[in-house]
């Protein structure tokens, strides 16, 4: 291994820069050369590579987003797109690639490794829906942003005795909604993994009103069948039963744009450094993640074939705590 490349792909996540820094400096310390690929797999196909030295990754760790840029590339999903990427890697003399990203990105990494190229993935997505890492880079920061918003909404909700529907990110996974709901003291949590009866949520809110609560918070994952828009439409028909006046806040991409906290910087540092160590010992076609508190590798074949489970018993716990 003499020269490696690193890219960030899919949705940006706070901590990606710390991972880029860790990959770059760990590789430089081994005497290797490092190239950054701009705009994820789109840049890999286009041969958009820039050399990375130690100074190029100075003072990036504290910033959200990714200095390399990222993209969602449909071309890379095709065999032809991946062949172009292999050609570009070859023409730059790259021996190994580190892919920092979530589910779609690691699926791309798996396909590239199946074509014989040494690839190591680093688990990074605010959705925390990637098999092979209990927690992924960016989740902690995104969760704290959601929580800060919920805390603020509670202040105004209490003043006016209102209920707020707060929609958080999570296209296919309710992790962020579940954790933000529990840590934010929500009256109800709606996630894609569980079929929700909107009348049941109406009942929870009206009971909370009758128990004398001065506000109510419903945290909804964007990917739930009854997302904020659908639930709000249902609630409007039942305004009289609910008691609280209703408002809706969709947090959206605000959750992705924060500067990484200590947890995400450290996690990204451990995982980024280990990705290079894996390449150094000839281990590739794997994802580097954190499992039971330890940095571990999981074959990408296993990562793409499995869905990470969500602890749904926490929904019951929340029902008890929301009294
Ligand atoms: O990166 C994951 C995620 O933030 C999901 O939670 C969300 O559904 C999606 O990305 C949004 O994608 P985009 O940034 O392309 O709108």
mmCIF file of C-alpha atoms in Angstrom, residues 6 23 37 98 123 138 150 187 190 204 231 276 283 288 303:
data_model
loop_
_atom_site.group_PDB
_atom_site.id
_atom_site.type_symbol
_atom_site.label_atom_id
_atom_site.label_comp_id
_atom_site.label_asym_id
_atom_site.label_seq_id
_atom_site.Cartn_x
_atom_site.Cartn_y
_atom_site.Cartn_z
ATOM 1 C CA UNK A 6 -10.568 8.900 0.794
ATOM 2 C CA UNK A 23 -7.435 8.784 7.662
ATOM 3 C CA UNK A 37 -11.887 12.569 -3.825
ATOM 4 C CA UNK A 98 -11.658 4.632 2.306
ATOM 5 C CA UNK A 123 -19.693 4.067 9.374
ATOM 6 C CA UNK A 138 -22.958 12.206 13.191
ATOM 7 C CA UNK A 150 -37.491 20.235 21.278
ATOM 8 C CA UNK A 187 -45.858 12.449 24.895
ATOM 9 C CA UNK A 190 -44.076 7.954 15.693
ATOM 10 C CA UNK A 204 -52.575 10.231 24.049
ATOM 11 C CA UNK A 231 -50.603 13.541 11.288
ATOM 12 C CA UNK A 276 -6.073 2.852 7.529
ATOM 13 C CA UNK A 283 -7.919 -6.354 5.489
ATOM 14 C CA UNK A 288 -15.106 -0.129 10.392
ATOM 15 C CA UNK A 303 -23.303 -5.074 6.244
#
